[in-house]
Amino acid sequence: MAEFTMELNEDQKQVRDWIHGFAADVIRPAAAEWDEREETPWPVIQEAAKVGIYSLDFYAQQFFDPTGLGVPMAMEELFWGDAGIALSIVGTGLAAIGVVANGTEEQIGTWIPQMYGTPDDVKVAAFCSSEPDAGSDVGAMRTRAVYDQAKDEWVLNGTKTWATNGGIANVHIVVAVVDPELGTKGHASFIVPPATPGLSQGQKFKKHGIRASHTAEVVLEDVRVPGACLLGGKEKLDERLARARERAAAGGGERVKNAAMATFEASRPAVGAMAVGTARAAYEVALDYAKTRTQFGRPIIDNQGVAFQLADMRTQIDAARLLVWRASWMAVAGRPFTAAEGSMSKLYASEVAKKVTAQAVQILGGNGFTREYPVERMHRDAAIYTIFEGTSEIQRLVIARTISGMPIR
């Protein structure tokens, strides 16, 4: 029988320590400045590129870790450094994964390098899916892609929102409707090359947290892209649409929908790991503060009211990490999420991040409410985890539907 272990192997420990060192030495010292500036931290991204963290090769190595722990381990350490800067570093990966998962070998070889650029000339990419009226409800998407057969071009029109790196990206990946009658099954993804006419940045959002990460609307007005920019190619799209129409006619649409939801489910542990990183960072600040801050002649951690909070914080962080690791291992091992374990990990870790960062602010008292201490920023950053990649309410809905088998609304 194979030995059961929850210990990272030596290679994983080396990678973890390497990333942690970068987060401690490069990301964390720059966090407050870029949060205040609310700008993309290009110098930090460039440093990440120089050491090899900002690259497709790095994410590929973590993704193909046979234990499944490579990605959550990397996310936790980067977001321990700072959530806003870390999201600027990993945001391109969302678009890159979209190309790797759905694109042809030629598309991967052509566009991935243009997403990252070089260490001397770094670029970023954007994945554009959400819309003003289509966030959790992806079926309400309105951005259209119409094929111009005479020119072998696709014409895109619509507005995307909440796009990380939207408008400043070298390459945009845009999800659009190609067959409205098929609902979510009639969607396809397109590569919008650099400097394509008709694509522009709309509103840039001034956010509560993760302010070092650029978030904006992307406006598409008669954007024409070559037929070769349809991810996977038109032949593959036509075959997929034909199967979807056949299933819809046979009453099998719900099965296809659930398969799509399972794809989203598999990506959620990575967000849970981000939340764990932020929670852990806030807990460590609070613990150090409680051991050194004295009131009434003794450290405040001597008071049960503080000590018990820290005990709960650590317990909840470790529990959240274990849920993330379980889901990540299940995904790489091909184990089905029969109880929506991916959503469980994201839901719990997100809620823990909000709670732990709030407790950290409370433990620091008035100091925690100032920008002189990082827990104030961490508390603001933590709010995003219960919102993006599916809100906590959506996670609970997914879990409830999965464990009950009922169409809960």
JSON list of N, CA and C in Angstrom, two decimals, residues 106-166:
[
{"chain": "A", "resi": 106, "resn": "GLU", "atom": "N", "xyz": [-0.74, 25.63, -33.25]},
{"chain": "A", "resi": 106, "resn": "GLU", "atom": "CA", "xyz": [-0.26, 26.84, -33.93]},
{"chain": "A", "resi": 106, "resn": "GLU", "atom": "C", "xyz": [-0.67, 28.09, -33.15]},
{"chain": "A", "resi": 107, "resn": "GLN", "atom": "N", "xyz": [-1.91, 28.12, -32.66]},
{"chain": "A", "resi": 107, "resn": "GLN", "atom": "CA", "xyz": [-2.37, 29.27, -31.88]},
{"chain": "A", "resi": 107, "resn": "GLN", "atom": "C", "xyz": [-1.57, 29.42, -30.58]},
{"chain": "A", "resi": 108, "resn": "ILE", "atom": "N", "xyz": [-1.32, 28.30, -29.94]},
{"chain": "A", "resi": 108, "resn": "ILE", "atom": "CA", "xyz": [-0.54, 28.34, -28.70]},
{"chain": "A", "resi": 108, "resn": "ILE", "atom": "C", "xyz": [0.86, 28.89, -28.97]},
{"chain": "A", "resi": 109, "resn": "GLY", "atom": "N", "xyz": [1.50, 28.37, -30.01]},
{"chain": "A", "resi": 109, "resn": "GLY", "atom": "CA", "xyz": [2.86, 28.80, -30.33]},
{"chain": "A", "resi": 109, "resn": "GLY", "atom": "C", "xyz": [2.94, 30.24, -30.78]},
{"chain": "A", "resi": 110, "resn": "THR", "atom": "N", "xyz": [1.87, 30.73, -31.41]},
{"chain": "A", "resi": 110, "resn": "THR", "atom": "CA", "xyz": [1.88, 32.10, -31.93]},
{"chain": "A", "resi": 110, "resn": "THR", "atom": "C", "xyz": [1.57, 33.13, -30.85]},
{"chain": "A", "resi": 111, "resn": "TRP", "atom": "N", "xyz": [0.56, 32.86, -30.03]},
{"chain": "A", "resi": 111, "resn": "TRP", "atom": "CA", "xyz": [0.01, 33.90, -29.17]},
{"chain": "A", "resi": 111, "resn": "TRP", "atom": "C", "xyz": [0.51, 33.91, -27.74]},
{"chain": "A", "resi": 112, "resn": "ILE", "atom": "N", "xyz": [0.86, 32.75, -27.18]},
{"chain": "A", "resi": 112, "resn": "ILE", "atom": "CA", "xyz": [1.32, 32.73, -25.80]},
{"chain": "A", "resi": 112, "resn": "ILE", "atom": "C", "xyz": [2.57, 33.60, -25.61]},
{"chain": "A", "resi": 113, "resn": "PRO", "atom": "N", "xyz": [3.57, 33.50, -26.48]},
{"chain": "A", "resi": 113, "resn": "PRO", "atom": "CA", "xyz": [4.74, 34.38, -26.30]},
{"chain": "A", "resi": 113, "resn": "PRO", "atom": "C", "xyz": [4.38, 35.86, -26.34]},
{"chain": "A", "resi": 114, "resn": "GLN", "atom": "N", "xyz": [3.39, 36.22, -27.16]},
{"chain": "A", "resi": 114, "resn": "GLN", "atom": "CA", "xyz": [3.00, 37.62, -27.25]},
{"chain": "A", "resi": 114, "resn": "GLN", "atom": "C", "xyz": [2.24, 38.09, -26.00]},
{"chain": "A", "resi": 115, "resn": "MET", "atom": "N", "xyz": [1.69, 37.15, -25.26]},
{"chain": "A", "resi": 115, "resn": "MET", "atom": "CA", "xyz": [1.00, 37.51, -24.02]},
{"chain": "A", "resi": 115, "resn": "MET", "atom": "C", "xyz": [1.98, 37.94, -22.94]},
{"chain": "A", "resi": 116, "resn": "TYR", "atom": "N", "xyz": [3.13, 37.26, -22.89]},
{"chain": "A", "resi": 116, "resn": "TYR", "atom": "CA", "xyz": [4.10, 37.53, -21.83]},
{"chain": "A", "resi": 116, "resn": "TYR", "atom": "C", "xyz": [5.21, 38.48, -22.22]},
{"chain": "A", "resi": 117, "resn": "GLY", "atom": "N", "xyz": [5.51, 38.56, -23.52]},
{"chain": "A", "resi": 117, "resn": "GLY", "atom": "CA", "xyz": [6.63, 39.39, -23.95]},
{"chain": "A", "resi": 117, "resn": "GLY", "atom": "C", "xyz": [7.94, 38.80, -23.49]},
{"chain": "A", "resi": 118, "resn": "THR", "atom": "N", "xyz": [8.90, 39.66, -23.14]},
{"chain": "A", "resi": 118, "resn": "THR", "atom": "CA", "xyz": [10.22, 39.23, -22.67]},
{"chain": "A", "resi": 118, "resn": "THR", "atom": "C", "xyz": [10.52, 39.93, -21.35]},
{"chain": "A", "resi": 119, "resn": "PRO", "atom": "N", "xyz": [11.51, 39.46, -20.62]},
{"chain": "A", "resi": 119, "resn": "PRO", "atom": "CA", "xyz": [11.86, 40.14, -19.36]},
{"chain": "A", "resi": 119, "resn": "PRO", "atom": "C", "xyz": [12.23, 41.61, -19.56]},
{"chain": "A", "resi": 120, "resn": "ASP", "atom": "N", "xyz": [12.74, 41.96, -20.74]},
{"chain": "A", "resi": 120, "resn": "ASP", "atom": "CA", "xyz": [13.09, 43.36, -21.01]},
{"chain": "A", "resi": 120, "resn": "ASP", "atom": "C", "xyz": [11.91, 44.16, -21.56]},
{"chain": "A", "resi": 121, "resn": "ASP", "atom": "N", "xyz": [10.90, 43.48, -22.02]},
{"chain": "A", "resi": 121, "resn": "ASP", "atom": "CA", "xyz": [9.72, 44.15, -22.59]},
{"chain": "A", "resi": 121, "resn": "ASP", "atom": "C", "xyz": [8.49, 43.31, -22.25]},
{"chain": "A", "resi": 122, "resn": "VAL", "atom": "N", "xyz": [8.07, 43.36, -20.98]},
{"chain": "A", "resi": 122, "resn": "VAL", "atom": "CA", "xyz": [6.97, 42.50, -20.54]},
{"chain": "A", "resi": 122, "resn": "VAL", "atom": "C", "xyz": [5.64, 42.99, -21.10]},
{"chain": "A", "resi": 123, "resn": "LYS", "atom": "N", "xyz": [4.77, 42.04, -21.39]},
{"chain": "A", "resi": 123, "resn": "LYS", "atom": "CA", "xyz": [3.42, 42.31, -21.85]},
{"chain": "A", "resi": 123, "resn": "LYS", "atom": "C", "xyz": [2.45, 41.60, -20.91]},
{"chain": "A", "resi": 124, "resn": "VAL", "atom": "N", "xyz": [1.17, 41.96, -21.01]},
{"chain": "A", "resi": 124, "resn": "VAL", "atom": "CA", "xyz": [0.14, 41.25, -20.27]},
{"chain": "A", "resi": 124, "resn": "VAL", "atom": "C", "xyz": [-0.99, 40.89, -21.22]},
{"chain": "A", "resi": 125, "resn": "ALA", "atom": "N", "xyz": [-1.83, 39.98, -20.78]},
{"chain": "A", "resi": 125, "resn": "ALA", "atom": "CA", "xyz": [-2.99, 39.55, -21.57]},
{"chain": "A", "resi": 125, "resn": "ALA", "atom": "C", "xyz": [-4.23, 39.65, -20.70]},
{"chain": "A", "resi": 126, "resn": "ALA", "atom": "N", "xyz": [-5.39, 39.65, -21.36]},
{"chain": "A", "resi": 126, "resn": "ALA", "atom": "CA", "xyz": [-6.66, 39.79, -20.64]},
{"chain": "A", "resi": 126, "resn": "ALA", "atom": "C", "xyz": [-7.64, 38.73, -21.12]},
{"chain": "A", "resi": 127, "resn": "PHE", "atom": "N", "xyz": [-8.36, 38.17, -20.16]},
{"chain": "A", "resi": 127, "resn": "PHE", "atom": "CA", "xyz": [-9.45, 37.24, -20.47]},
{"chain": "A", "resi": 127, "resn": "PHE", "atom": "C", "xyz": [-10.75, 37.98, -20.23]},
{"chain": "A", "resi": 128, "resn": "CYS", "atom": "N", "xyz": [-11.57, 38.11, -21.26]},
{"chain": "A", "resi": 128, "resn": "CYS", "atom": "CA", "xyz": [-12.77, 38.95, -21.21]},
{"chain": "A", "resi": 128, "resn": "CYS", "atom": "C", "xyz": [-14.02, 38.09, -21.35]},
{"chain": "A", "resi": 129, "resn": "SER", "atom": "N", "xyz": [-14.69, 37.87, -20.25]},
{"chain": "A", "resi": 129, "resn": "SER", "atom": "CA", "xyz": [-15.91, 37.05, -20.26]},
{"chain": "A", "resi": 129, "resn": "SER", "atom": "C", "xyz": [-17.10, 37.81, -19.68]},
{"chain": "A", "resi": 130, "resn": "SER", "atom": "N", "xyz": [-16.96, 38.36, -18.47]},
{"chain": "A", "resi": 130, "resn": "SER", "atom": "CA", "xyz": [-18.09, 39.02, -17.80]},
{"chain": "A", "resi": 130, "resn": "SER", "atom": "C", "xyz": [-18.58, 40.24, -18.58]},
{"chain": "A", "resi": 131, "resn": "GLU", "atom": "N", "xyz": [-19.86, 40.52, -18.42]},
{"chain": "A", "resi": 131, "resn": "GLU", "atom": "CA", "xyz": [-20.48, 41.68, -19.06]},
{"chain": "A", "resi": 131, "resn": "GLU", "atom": "C", "xyz": [-21.33, 42.42, -18.02]},
{"chain": "A", "resi": 132, "resn": "PRO", "atom": "N", "xyz": [-21.73, 43.66, -18.32]},
{"chain": "A", "resi": 132, "resn": "PRO", "atom": "CA", "xyz": [-22.55, 44.41, -17.37]},
{"chain": "A", "resi": 132, "resn": "PRO", "atom": "C", "xyz": [-23.80, 43.66, -16.91]},
{"chain": "A", "resi": 133, "resn": "ASP", "atom": "N", "xyz": [-24.40, 42.86, -17.80]},
{"chain": "A", "resi": 133, "resn": "ASP", "atom": "CA", "xyz": [-25.60, 42.11, -17.45]},
{"chain": "A", "resi": 133, "resn": "ASP", "atom": "C", "xyz": [-25.36, 40.60, -17.42]},
{"chain": "A", "resi": 134, "resn": "ALA", "atom": "N", "xyz": [-24.10, 40.20, -17.46]},
{"chain": "A", "resi": 134, "resn": "ALA", "atom": "CA", "xyz": [-23.79, 38.77, -17.50]},
{"chain": "A", "resi": 134, "resn": "ALA", "atom": "C", "xyz": [-22.54, 38.49, -16.67]},
{"chain": "A", "resi": 135, "resn": "GLY", "atom": "N", "xyz": [-22.74, 38.39, -15.35]},
{"chain": "A", "resi": 135, "resn": "GLY", "atom": "CA", "xyz": [-21.66, 38.03, -14.47]},
{"chain": "A", "resi": 135, "resn": "GLY", "atom": "C", "xyz": [-21.84, 36.57, -14.07]},
{"chain": "A", "resi": 136, "resn": "SER", "atom": "N", "xyz": [-22.54, 36.35, -12.98]},
{"chain": "A", "resi": 136, "resn": "SER", "atom": "CA", "xyz": [-22.87, 34.97, -12.59]},
{"chain": "A", "resi": 136, "resn": "SER", "atom": "C", "xyz": [-23.76, 34.31, -13.63]},
{"chain": "A", "resi": 137, "resn": "ASP", "atom": "N", "xyz": [-24.61, 35.10, -14.28]},
{"chain": "A", "resi": 137, "resn": "ASP", "atom": "CA", "xyz": [-25.54, 34.58, -15.29]},
{"chain": "A", "resi": 137, "resn": "ASP", "atom": "C", "xyz": [-24.89, 34.66, -16.66]},
{"chain": "A", "resi": 138, "resn": "VAL", "atom": "N", "xyz": [-24.00, 33.68, -16.97]},
{"chain": "A", "resi": 138, "resn": "VAL", "atom": "CA", "xyz": [-23.30, 33.72, -18.25]},
{"chain": "A", "resi": 138, "resn": "VAL", "atom": "C", "xyz": [-24.24, 33.53, -19.43]},
{"chain": "A", "resi": 139, "resn": "GLY", "atom": "N", "xyz": [-25.42, 32.99, -19.17]},
{"chain": "A", "resi": 139, "resn": "GLY", "atom": "CA", "xyz": [-26.38, 32.80, -20.24]},
{"chain": "A", "resi": 139, "resn": "GLY", "atom": "C", "xyz": [-26.94, 34.12, -20.77]},
{"chain": "A", "resi": 140, "resn": "ALA", "atom": "N", "xyz": [-26.73, 35.22, -20.03]},
{"chain": "A", "resi": 140, "resn": "ALA", "atom": "CA", "xyz": [-27.22, 36.52, -20.46]},
{"chain": "A", "resi": 140, "resn": "ALA", "atom": "C", "xyz": [-26.21, 37.28, -21.32]},
{"chain": "A", "resi": 141, "resn": "MET", "atom": "N", "xyz": [-25.12, 36.63, -21.70]},
{"chain": "A", "resi": 141, "resn": "MET", "atom": "CA", "xyz": [-24.08, 37.29, -22.49]},
{"chain": "A", "resi": 141, "resn": "MET", "atom": "C", "xyz": [-24.64, 37.83, -23.80]},
{"chain": "A", "resi": 142, "resn": "ARG", "atom": "N", "xyz": [-24.22, 39.07, -24.16]},
{"chain": "A", "resi": 142, "resn": "ARG", "atom": "CA", "xyz": [-24.73, 39.74, -25.35]},
{"chain": "A", "resi": 142, "resn": "ARG", "atom": "C", "xyz": [-23.67, 40.00, -26.42]},
{"chain": "A", "resi": 143, "resn": "THR", "atom": "N", "xyz": [-22.41, 39.95, -26.06]},
{"chain": "A", "resi": 143, "resn": "THR", "atom": "CA", "xyz": [-21.36, 40.18, -27.06]},
{"chain": "A", "resi": 143, "resn": "THR", "atom": "C", "xyz": [-21.50, 39.14, -28.16]},
{"chain": "A", "resi": 144, "resn": "ARG", "atom": "N", "xyz": [-21.57, 39.62, -29.41]},
{"chain": "A", "resi": 144, "resn": "ARG", "atom": "CA", "xyz": [-21.82, 38.75, -30.55]},
{"chain": "A", "resi": 144, "resn": "ARG", "atom": "C", "xyz": [-20.58, 38.65, -31.43]},
{"chain": "A", "resi": 145, "resn": "ALA", "atom": "N", "xyz": [-20.42, 37.49, -32.02]},
{"chain": "A", "resi": 145, "resn": "ALA", "atom": "CA", "xyz": [-19.39, 37.26, -33.03]},
{"chain": "A", "resi": 145, "resn": "ALA", "atom": "C", "xyz": [-20.07, 36.71, -34.27]},
{"chain": "A", "resi": 146, "resn": "VAL", "atom": "N", "xyz": [-19.96, 37.42, -35.37]},
{"chain": "A", "resi": 146, "resn": "VAL", "atom": "CA", "xyz": [-20.61, 37.03, -36.63]},
{"chain": "A", "resi": 146, "resn": "VAL", "atom": "C", "xyz": [-19.53, 36.74, -37.67]},
{"chain": "A", "resi": 147, "resn": "TYR", "atom": "N", "xyz": [-19.67, 35.63, -38.36]},
{"chain": "A", "resi": 147, "resn": "TYR", "atom": "CA", "xyz": [-18.66, 35.21, -39.33]},
{"chain": "A", "resi": 147, "resn": "TYR", "atom": "C", "xyz": [-18.91, 35.85, -40.69]},
{"chain": "A", "resi": 148, "resn": "ASP", "atom": "N", "xyz": [-17.89, 36.51, -41.20]},
{"chain": "A", "resi": 148, "resn": "ASP", "atom": "CA", "xyz": [-17.91, 37.09, -42.55]},
{"chain": "A", "resi": 148, "resn": "ASP", "atom": "C", "xyz": [-17.18, 36.11, -43.46]},
{"chain": "A", "resi": 149, "resn": "GLN", "atom": "N", "xyz": [-17.95, 35.27, -44.12]},
{"chain": "A", "resi": 149, "resn": "GLN", "atom": "CA", "xyz": [-17.36, 34.19, -44.90]},
{"chain": "A", "resi": 149, "resn": "GLN", "atom": "C", "xyz": [-16.53, 34.72, -46.07]},
{"chain": "A", "resi": 150, "resn": "ALA", "atom": "N", "xyz": [-16.96, 35.81, -46.68]},
{"chain": "A", "resi": 150, "resn": "ALA", "atom": "CA", "xyz": [-16.26, 36.36, -47.84]},
{"chain": "A", "resi": 150, "resn": "ALA", "atom": "C", "xyz": [-14.83, 36.75, -47.49]},
{"chain": "A", "resi": 151, "resn": "LYS", "atom": "N", "xyz": [-14.64, 37.26, -46.29]},
{"chain": "A", "resi": 151, "resn": "LYS", "atom": "CA", "xyz": [-13.31, 37.71, -45.89]},
{"chain": "A", "resi": 151, "resn": "LYS", "atom": "C", "xyz": [-12.63, 36.76, -44.90]},
{"chain": "A", "resi": 152, "resn": "ASP", "atom": "N", "xyz": [-13.31, 35.68, -44.52]},
{"chain": "A", "resi": 152, "resn": "ASP", "atom": "CA", "xyz": [-12.82, 34.77, -43.49]},
{"chain": "A", "resi": 152, "resn": "ASP", "atom": "C", "xyz": [-12.41, 35.56, -42.24]},
{"chain": "A", "resi": 153, "resn": "GLU", "atom": "N", "xyz": [-13.36, 36.36, -41.76]},
{"chain": "A", "resi": 153, "resn": "GLU", "atom": "CA", "xyz": [-13.14, 37.15, -40.56]},
{"chain": "A", "resi": 153, "resn": "GLU", "atom": "C", "xyz": [-14.34, 37.05, -39.64]},
{"chain": "A", "resi": 154, "resn": "TRP", "atom": "N", "xyz": [-14.10, 37.20, -38.35]},
{"chain": "A", "resi": 154, "resn": "TRP", "atom": "CA", "xyz": [-15.16, 37.28, -37.37]},
{"chain": "A", "resi": 154, "resn": "TRP", "atom": "C", "xyz": [-15.30, 38.73, -36.94]},
{"chain": "A", "resi": 155, "resn": "VAL", "atom": "N", "xyz": [-16.55, 39.19, -36.81]},
{"chain": "A", "resi": 155, "resn": "VAL", "atom": "CA", "xyz": [-16.82, 40.57, -36.41]},
{"chain": "A", "resi": 155, "resn": "VAL", "atom": "C", "xyz": [-17.43, 40.55, -35.02]},
{"chain": "A", "resi": 156, "resn": "LEU", "atom": "N", "xyz": [-16.75, 41.20, -34.07]},
{"chain": "A", "resi": 156, "resn": "LEU", "atom": "CA", "xyz": [-17.16, 41.18, -32.67]},
{"chain": "A", "resi": 156, "resn": "LEU", "atom": "C", "xyz": [-17.71, 42.54, -32.26]},
{"chain": "A", "resi": 157, "resn": "ASN", "atom": "N", "xyz": [-18.86, 42.49, -31.56]},
{"chain": "A", "resi": 157, "resn": "ASN", "atom": "CA", "xyz": [-19.46, 43.71, -31.01]},
{"chain": "A", "resi": 157, "resn": "ASN", "atom": "C", "xyz": [-19.99, 43.42, -29.61]},
{"chain": "A", "resi": 158, "resn": "GLY", "atom": "N", "xyz": [-19.73, 44.33, -28.70]},
{"chain": "A", "resi": 158, "resn": "GLY", "atom": "CA", "xyz": [-20.23, 44.18, -27.33]},
{"chain": "A", "resi": 158, "resn": "GLY", "atom": "C", "xyz": [-19.34, 44.89, -26.33]},
{"chain": "A", "resi": 159, "resn": "THR", "atom": "N", "xyz": [-19.69, 44.74, -25.06]},
{"chain": "A", "resi": 159, "resn": "THR", "atom": "CA", "xyz": [-18.91, 45.36, -23.99]},
{"chain": "A", "resi": 159, "resn": "THR", "atom": "C", "xyz": [-18.63, 44.32, -22.91]},
{"chain": "A", "resi": 160, "resn": "LYS", "atom": "N", "xyz": [-17.36, 44.18, -22.56]},
{"chain": "A", "resi": 160, "resn": "LYS", "atom": "CA", "xyz": [-16.95, 43.30, -21.48]},
{"chain": "A", "resi": 160, "resn": "LYS", "atom": "C", "xyz": [-16.61, 44.14, -20.26]},
{"chain": "A", "resi": 161, "resn": "THR", "atom": "N", "xyz": [-16.77, 43.57, -19.08]},
{"chain": "A", "resi": 161, "resn": "THR", "atom": "CA", "xyz": [-16.47, 44.31, -17.87]},
{"chain": "A", "resi": 161, "resn": "THR", "atom": "C", "xyz": [-15.69, 43.44, -16.89]},
{"chain": "A", "resi": 162, "resn": "TRP", "atom": "N", "xyz": [-15.16, 44.07, -15.87]},
{"chain": "A", "resi": 162, "resn": "TRP", "atom": "CA", "xyz": [-14.37, 43.39, -14.84]},
{"chain": "A", "resi": 162, "resn": "TRP", "atom": "C", "xyz": [-13.21, 42.60, -15.45]},
{"chain": "A", "resi": 163, "resn": "ALA", "atom": "N", "xyz": [-12.62, 43.11, -16.51]},
{"chain": "A", "resi": 163, "resn": "ALA", "atom": "CA", "xyz": [-11.54, 42.40, -17.19]},
{"chain": "A", "resi": 163, "resn": "ALA", "atom": "C", "xyz": [-10.20, 42.78, -16.57]},
{"chain": "A", "resi": 164, "resn": "THR", "atom": "N", "xyz": [-9.54, 41.82, -15.96]},
{"chain": "A", "resi": 164, "resn": "THR", "atom": "CA", "xyz": [-8.19, 42.05, -15.46]},
{"chain": "A", "resi": 164, "resn": "THR", "atom": "C", "xyz": [-7.26, 42.31, -16.65]},
{"chain": "A", "resi": 165, "resn": "ASN", "atom": "N", "xyz": [-6.56, 43.42, -16.61]},
{"chain": "A", "resi": 165, "resn": "ASN", "atom": "CA", "xyz": [-5.68, 43.88, -17.70]},
{"chain": "A", "resi": 165, "resn": "ASN", "atom": "C", "xyz": [-6.46, 44.34, -18.93]},
{"chain": "A", "resi": 166, "resn": "GLY", "atom": "N", "xyz": [-7.75, 44.51, -18.81]},
{"chain": "A", "resi": 166, "resn": "GLY", "atom": "CA", "xyz": [-8.57, 44.92, -19.94]},
{"chain": "A", "resi": 166, "resn": "GLY", "atom": "C", "xyz": [-8.15, 46.27, -20.50]}
]
